[in-house]
GROMACS .gro file of C-alpha atoms in nm:
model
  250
    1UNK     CA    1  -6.481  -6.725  -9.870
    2UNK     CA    2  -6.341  -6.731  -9.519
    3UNK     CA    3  -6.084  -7.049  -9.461
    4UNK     CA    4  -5.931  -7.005  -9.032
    5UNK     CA    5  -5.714  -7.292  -8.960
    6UNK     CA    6  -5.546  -7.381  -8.609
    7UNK     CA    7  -5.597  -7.005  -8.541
    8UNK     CA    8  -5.429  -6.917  -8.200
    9UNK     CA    9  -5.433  -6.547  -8.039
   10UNK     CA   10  -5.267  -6.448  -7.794
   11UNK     CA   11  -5.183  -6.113  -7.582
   12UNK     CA   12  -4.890  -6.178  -7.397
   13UNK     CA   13  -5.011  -6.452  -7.169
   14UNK     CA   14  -5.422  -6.408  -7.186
   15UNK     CA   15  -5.461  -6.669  -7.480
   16UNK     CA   16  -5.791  -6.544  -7.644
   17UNK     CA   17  -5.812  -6.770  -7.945
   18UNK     CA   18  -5.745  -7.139  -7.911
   19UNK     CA   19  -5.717  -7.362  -8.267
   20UNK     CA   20  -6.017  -7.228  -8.424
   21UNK     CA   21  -6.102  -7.374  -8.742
   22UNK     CA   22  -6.355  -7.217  -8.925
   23UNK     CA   23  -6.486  -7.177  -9.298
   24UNK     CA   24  -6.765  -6.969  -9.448
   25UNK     CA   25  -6.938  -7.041  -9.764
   26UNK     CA   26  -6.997  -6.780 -10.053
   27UNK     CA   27  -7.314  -6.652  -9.961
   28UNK     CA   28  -7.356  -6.740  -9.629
   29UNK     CA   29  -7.504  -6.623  -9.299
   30UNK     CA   30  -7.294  -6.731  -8.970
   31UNK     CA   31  -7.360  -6.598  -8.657
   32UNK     CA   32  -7.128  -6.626  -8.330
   33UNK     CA   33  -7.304  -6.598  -7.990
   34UNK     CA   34  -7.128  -6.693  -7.649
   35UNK     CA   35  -7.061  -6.485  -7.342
   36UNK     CA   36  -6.884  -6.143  -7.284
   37UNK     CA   37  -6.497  -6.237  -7.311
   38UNK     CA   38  -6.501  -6.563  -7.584
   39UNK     CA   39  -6.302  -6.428  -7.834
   40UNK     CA   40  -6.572  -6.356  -8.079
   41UNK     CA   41  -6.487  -5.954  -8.147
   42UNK     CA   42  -6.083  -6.119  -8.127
   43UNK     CA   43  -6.201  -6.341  -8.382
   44UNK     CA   44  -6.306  -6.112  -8.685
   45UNK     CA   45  -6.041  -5.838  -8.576
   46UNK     CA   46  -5.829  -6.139  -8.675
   47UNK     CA   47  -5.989  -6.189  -9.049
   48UNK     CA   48  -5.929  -5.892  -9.143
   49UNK     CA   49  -5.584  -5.789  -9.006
   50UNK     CA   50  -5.670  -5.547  -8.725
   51UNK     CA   51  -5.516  -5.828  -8.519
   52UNK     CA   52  -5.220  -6.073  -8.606
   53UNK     CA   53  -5.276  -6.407  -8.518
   54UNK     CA   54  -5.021  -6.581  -8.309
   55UNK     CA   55  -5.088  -6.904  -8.481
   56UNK     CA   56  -5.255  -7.113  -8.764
   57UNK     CA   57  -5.354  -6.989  -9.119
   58UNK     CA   58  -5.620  -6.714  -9.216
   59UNK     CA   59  -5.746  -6.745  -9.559
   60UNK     CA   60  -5.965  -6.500  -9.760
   61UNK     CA   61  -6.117  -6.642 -10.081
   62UNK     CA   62  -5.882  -6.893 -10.108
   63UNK     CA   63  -5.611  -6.645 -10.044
   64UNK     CA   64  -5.337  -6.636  -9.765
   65UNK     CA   65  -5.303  -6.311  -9.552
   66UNK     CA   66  -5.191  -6.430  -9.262
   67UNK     CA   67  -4.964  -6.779  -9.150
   68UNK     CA   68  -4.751  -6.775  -8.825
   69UNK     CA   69  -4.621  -7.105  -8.619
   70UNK     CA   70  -4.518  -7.026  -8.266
   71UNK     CA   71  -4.549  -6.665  -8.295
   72UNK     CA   72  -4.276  -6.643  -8.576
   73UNK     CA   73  -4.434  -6.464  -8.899
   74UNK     CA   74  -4.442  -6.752  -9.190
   75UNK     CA   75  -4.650  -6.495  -9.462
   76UNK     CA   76  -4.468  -6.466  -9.770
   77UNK     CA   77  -4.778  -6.220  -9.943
   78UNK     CA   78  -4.642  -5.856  -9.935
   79UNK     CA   79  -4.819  -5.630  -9.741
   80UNK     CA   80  -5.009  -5.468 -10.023
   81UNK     CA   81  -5.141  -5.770 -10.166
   82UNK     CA   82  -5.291  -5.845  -9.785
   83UNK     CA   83  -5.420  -5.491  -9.790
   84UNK     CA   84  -5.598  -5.556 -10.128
   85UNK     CA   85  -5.739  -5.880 -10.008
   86UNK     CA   86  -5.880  -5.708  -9.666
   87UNK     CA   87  -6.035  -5.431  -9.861
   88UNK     CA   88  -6.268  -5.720 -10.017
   89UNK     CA   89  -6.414  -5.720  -9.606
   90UNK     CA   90  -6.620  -5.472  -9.493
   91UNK     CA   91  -6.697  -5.406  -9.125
   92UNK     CA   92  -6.895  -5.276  -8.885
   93UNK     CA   93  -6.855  -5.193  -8.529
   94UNK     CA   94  -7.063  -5.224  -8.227
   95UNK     CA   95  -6.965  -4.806  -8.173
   96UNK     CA   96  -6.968  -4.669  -8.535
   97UNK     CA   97  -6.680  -4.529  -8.553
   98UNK     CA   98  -6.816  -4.271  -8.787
   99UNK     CA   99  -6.545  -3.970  -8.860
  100UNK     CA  100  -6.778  -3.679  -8.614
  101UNK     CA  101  -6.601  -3.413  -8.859
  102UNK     CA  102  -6.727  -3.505  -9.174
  103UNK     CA  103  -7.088  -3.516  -9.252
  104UNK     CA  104  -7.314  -3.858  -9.327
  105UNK     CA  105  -7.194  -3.808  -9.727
  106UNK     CA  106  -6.862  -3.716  -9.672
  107UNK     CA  107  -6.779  -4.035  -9.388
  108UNK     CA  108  -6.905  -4.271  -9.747
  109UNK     CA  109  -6.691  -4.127 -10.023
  110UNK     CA  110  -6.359  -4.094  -9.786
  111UNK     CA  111  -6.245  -4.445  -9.804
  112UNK     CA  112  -6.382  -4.512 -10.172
  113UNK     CA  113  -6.169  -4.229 -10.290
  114UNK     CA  114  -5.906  -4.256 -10.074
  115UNK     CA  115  -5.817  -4.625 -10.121
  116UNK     CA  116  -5.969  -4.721 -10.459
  117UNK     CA  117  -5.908  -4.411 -10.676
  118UNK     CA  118  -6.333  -4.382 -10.735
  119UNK     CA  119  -6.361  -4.036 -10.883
  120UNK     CA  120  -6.550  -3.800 -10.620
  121UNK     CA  121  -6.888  -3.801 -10.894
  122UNK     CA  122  -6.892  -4.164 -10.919
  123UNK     CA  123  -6.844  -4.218 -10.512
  124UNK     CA  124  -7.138  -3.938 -10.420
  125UNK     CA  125  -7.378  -4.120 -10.672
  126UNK     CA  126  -7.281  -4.468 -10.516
  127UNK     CA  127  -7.369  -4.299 -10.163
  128UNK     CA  128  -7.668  -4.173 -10.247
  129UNK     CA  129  -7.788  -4.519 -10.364
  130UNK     CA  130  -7.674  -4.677 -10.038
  131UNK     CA  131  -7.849  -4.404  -9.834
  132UNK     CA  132  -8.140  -4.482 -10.001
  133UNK     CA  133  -8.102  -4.830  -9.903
  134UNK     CA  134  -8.047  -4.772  -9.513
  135UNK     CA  135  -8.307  -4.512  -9.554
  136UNK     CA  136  -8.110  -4.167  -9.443
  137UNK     CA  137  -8.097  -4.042  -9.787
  138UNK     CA  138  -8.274  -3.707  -9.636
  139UNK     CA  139  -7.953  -3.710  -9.344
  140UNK     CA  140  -7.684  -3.679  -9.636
  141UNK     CA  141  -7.561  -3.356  -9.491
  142UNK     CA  142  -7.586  -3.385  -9.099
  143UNK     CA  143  -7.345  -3.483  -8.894
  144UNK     CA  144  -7.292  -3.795  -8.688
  145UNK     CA  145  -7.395  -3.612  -8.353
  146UNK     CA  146  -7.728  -3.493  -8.469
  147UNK     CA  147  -7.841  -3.878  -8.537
  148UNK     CA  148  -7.947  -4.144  -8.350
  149UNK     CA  149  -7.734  -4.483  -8.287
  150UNK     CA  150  -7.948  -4.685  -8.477
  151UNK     CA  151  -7.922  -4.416  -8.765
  152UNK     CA  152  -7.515  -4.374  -8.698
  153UNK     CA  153  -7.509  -4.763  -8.736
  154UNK     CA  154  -7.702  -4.780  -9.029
  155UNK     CA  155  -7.467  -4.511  -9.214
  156UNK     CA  156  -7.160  -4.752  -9.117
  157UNK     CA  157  -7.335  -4.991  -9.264
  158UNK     CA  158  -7.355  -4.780  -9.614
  159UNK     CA  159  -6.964  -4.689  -9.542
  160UNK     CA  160  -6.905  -5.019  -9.567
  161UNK     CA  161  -7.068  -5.129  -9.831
  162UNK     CA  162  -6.950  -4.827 -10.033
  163UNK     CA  163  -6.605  -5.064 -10.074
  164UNK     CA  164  -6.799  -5.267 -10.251
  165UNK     CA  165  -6.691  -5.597 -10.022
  166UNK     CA  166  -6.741  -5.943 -10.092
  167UNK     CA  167  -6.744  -6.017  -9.759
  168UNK     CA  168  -6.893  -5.811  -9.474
  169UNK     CA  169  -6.811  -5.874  -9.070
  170UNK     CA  170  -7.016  -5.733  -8.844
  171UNK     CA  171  -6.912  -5.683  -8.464
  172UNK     CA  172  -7.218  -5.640  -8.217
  173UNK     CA  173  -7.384  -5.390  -8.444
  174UNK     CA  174  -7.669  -5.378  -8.225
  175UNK     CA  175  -7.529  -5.409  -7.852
  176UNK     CA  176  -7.465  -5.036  -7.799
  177UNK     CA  177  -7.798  -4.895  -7.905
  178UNK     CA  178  -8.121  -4.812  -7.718
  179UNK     CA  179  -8.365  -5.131  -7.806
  180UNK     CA  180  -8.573  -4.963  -7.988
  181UNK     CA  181  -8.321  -4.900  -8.250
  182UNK     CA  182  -8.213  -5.213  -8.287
  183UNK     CA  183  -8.505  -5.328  -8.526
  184UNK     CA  184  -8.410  -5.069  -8.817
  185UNK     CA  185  -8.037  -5.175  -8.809
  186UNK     CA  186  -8.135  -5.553  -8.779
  187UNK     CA  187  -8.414  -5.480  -9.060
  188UNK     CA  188  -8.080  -5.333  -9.342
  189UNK     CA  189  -7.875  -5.676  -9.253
  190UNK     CA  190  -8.183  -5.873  -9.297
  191UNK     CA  191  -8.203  -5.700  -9.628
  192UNK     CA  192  -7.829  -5.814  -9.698
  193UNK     CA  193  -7.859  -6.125  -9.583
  194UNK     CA  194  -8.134  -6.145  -9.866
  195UNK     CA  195  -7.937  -6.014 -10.134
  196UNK     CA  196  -7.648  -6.350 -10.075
  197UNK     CA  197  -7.421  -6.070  -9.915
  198UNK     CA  198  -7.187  -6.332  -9.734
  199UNK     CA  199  -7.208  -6.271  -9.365
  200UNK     CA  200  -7.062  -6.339  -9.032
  201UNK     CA  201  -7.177  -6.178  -8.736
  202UNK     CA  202  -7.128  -6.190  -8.377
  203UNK     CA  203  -7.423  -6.109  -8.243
  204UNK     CA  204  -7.620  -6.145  -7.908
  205UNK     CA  205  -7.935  -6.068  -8.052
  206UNK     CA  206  -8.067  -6.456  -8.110
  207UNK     CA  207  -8.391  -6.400  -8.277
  208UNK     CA  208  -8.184  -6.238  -8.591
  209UNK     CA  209  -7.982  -6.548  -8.573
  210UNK     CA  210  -8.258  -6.784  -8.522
  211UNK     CA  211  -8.388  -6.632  -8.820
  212UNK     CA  212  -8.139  -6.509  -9.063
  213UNK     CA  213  -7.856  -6.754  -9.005
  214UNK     CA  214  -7.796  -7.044  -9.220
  215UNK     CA  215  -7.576  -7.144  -8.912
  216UNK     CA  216  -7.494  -7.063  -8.557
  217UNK     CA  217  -7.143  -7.078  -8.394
  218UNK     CA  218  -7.105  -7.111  -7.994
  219UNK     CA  219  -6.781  -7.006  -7.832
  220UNK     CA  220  -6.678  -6.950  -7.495
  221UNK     CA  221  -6.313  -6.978  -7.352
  222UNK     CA  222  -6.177  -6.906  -7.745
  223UNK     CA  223  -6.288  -7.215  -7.814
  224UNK     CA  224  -6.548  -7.323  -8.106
  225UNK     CA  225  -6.734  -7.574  -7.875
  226UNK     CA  226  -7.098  -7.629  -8.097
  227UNK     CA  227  -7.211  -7.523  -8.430
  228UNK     CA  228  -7.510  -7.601  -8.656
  229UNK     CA  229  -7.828  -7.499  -8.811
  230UNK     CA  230  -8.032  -7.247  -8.616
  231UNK     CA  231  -8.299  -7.464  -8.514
  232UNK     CA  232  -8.084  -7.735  -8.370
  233UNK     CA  233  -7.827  -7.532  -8.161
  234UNK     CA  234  -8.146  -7.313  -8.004
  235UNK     CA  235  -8.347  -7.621  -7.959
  236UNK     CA  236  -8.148  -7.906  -7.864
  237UNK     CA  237  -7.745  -7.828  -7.812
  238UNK     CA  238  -7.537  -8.078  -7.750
  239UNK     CA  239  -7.289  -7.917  -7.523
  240UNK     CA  240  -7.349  -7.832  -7.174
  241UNK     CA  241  -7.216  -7.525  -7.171
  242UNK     CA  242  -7.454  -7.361  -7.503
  243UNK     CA  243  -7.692  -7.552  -7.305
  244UNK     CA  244  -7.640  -7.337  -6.973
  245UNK     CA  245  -7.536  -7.011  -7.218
  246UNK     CA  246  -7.887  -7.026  -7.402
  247UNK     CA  247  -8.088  -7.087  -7.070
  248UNK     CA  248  -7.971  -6.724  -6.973
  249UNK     CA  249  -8.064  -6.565  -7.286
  250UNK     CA  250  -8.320  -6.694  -7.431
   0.00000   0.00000   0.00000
């Protein structure tokens, strides 16, 4: 589903990224933990265009969107065909990003109708049924202000899965809410994760990735330095540096 090869990022001369490779499975769970500053946020900006690489190939089911070599743009896709592609990603920020003008309903059906045509009866119906599933289907006609975080997080959660993406990338989703919001956000990717929504997430909360990953993904530096099965990196890493990470967290 997700193909990164020899990925480089740079901005201007802070090099952020450095020759990630990376693949995700149909289906799949993977979460990225490392410290503040790794690249991991860089990372998923990358997948789905909000960043340009600087170098190395990004592929989306088995598609090219983005190819440069030493800065200089190699992509022969047209920009519509890219846009297309990144529309089969949904994401979710660590702030929301919810639209405070428009009510819970109307922040749902803006991008359904917007960018896929979906008549206005057939996008409420579709909300309502993800509402349901996050649980705010009594919250249809508040505003963002009047919720909590945890409940502003779990409506982006229904805006982005009102796209209807293959794929869904989720950026810190927990890091800027109270902790005792964090369960009910945590419980609706759980839920995903259970459905074979393919997944990757950078996260710091490890006991979701302990126990919804299928596999865990260390970086520090922009720098993939250890990856594996949950119960190996969190119980016997290799490297010294997830060693000394985990020691601090855990």
């Amino acid at each position: 589903m997700i193909t990164m090869e020899n990925v480089s990022k740079s901005f201007g001369s802070l090099q952020v990224l450095n020759n990630i490779n990376l693949f995700v499975e149909k289906g799949e769970v993977v979460c990225i933990i490392g410290p503040s500053g790794s690249g991991k946020s860089t990372l998923l900006r990358c997948l789905n265009h909000l960043e340009r690489i600087t170098g190395g190939k990004v592929y989306i089911e088995g598609e090219l969107i983005d190819e440069r070599v030493d800065g200089r743009d190699q992509l022969k896709v047209s920009q519509k065909k890219v846009s297309q592609i990144c529309a089969e990603l949904g994401m979710v920020f660590q702030k929301f990003n919810l639209f405070p003008h428009m009510t819970v309903l109307q922040n749902i059906i803006e991008a359904p109708m917007i960018v896929k045509k979906v008549p206005k009866n057939t996008a409420v119906e579709t909300a309502m049924q993800l509402l349901k599933k996050v649980g705010l289907e009594d919250k249809k006609d508040e505003y963002p202000s009047r919720l909590s975080g945890g409940q502003q997080q779990r409506v982006a959660i229904a805006r982005a899965l009102a796209m209807q993406p293959r794929i869904m990338l989720f950026d810190e989703p927990t890091s800027a809410l109270d902790p005792e919001l964090v369960g009910e956000v945590l419980e609706v990717m759980k839920e995903l994760a259970n459905e074979g929504m393919t997944m990757l997430v950078v996260t710091h909360e490890m006991g979701f990735a302990k126990e919804v990953a299928h596999r865990v993904i260390f970086m520090d530096k922009g720098e993939i330095l250890e990856q594996g099965a949950p119960r190996d990196i969190f119980t016997s890493p290799v490297h010294e540096r997830t060693k000394s990470f985990l020691q601090k967290v855990l």
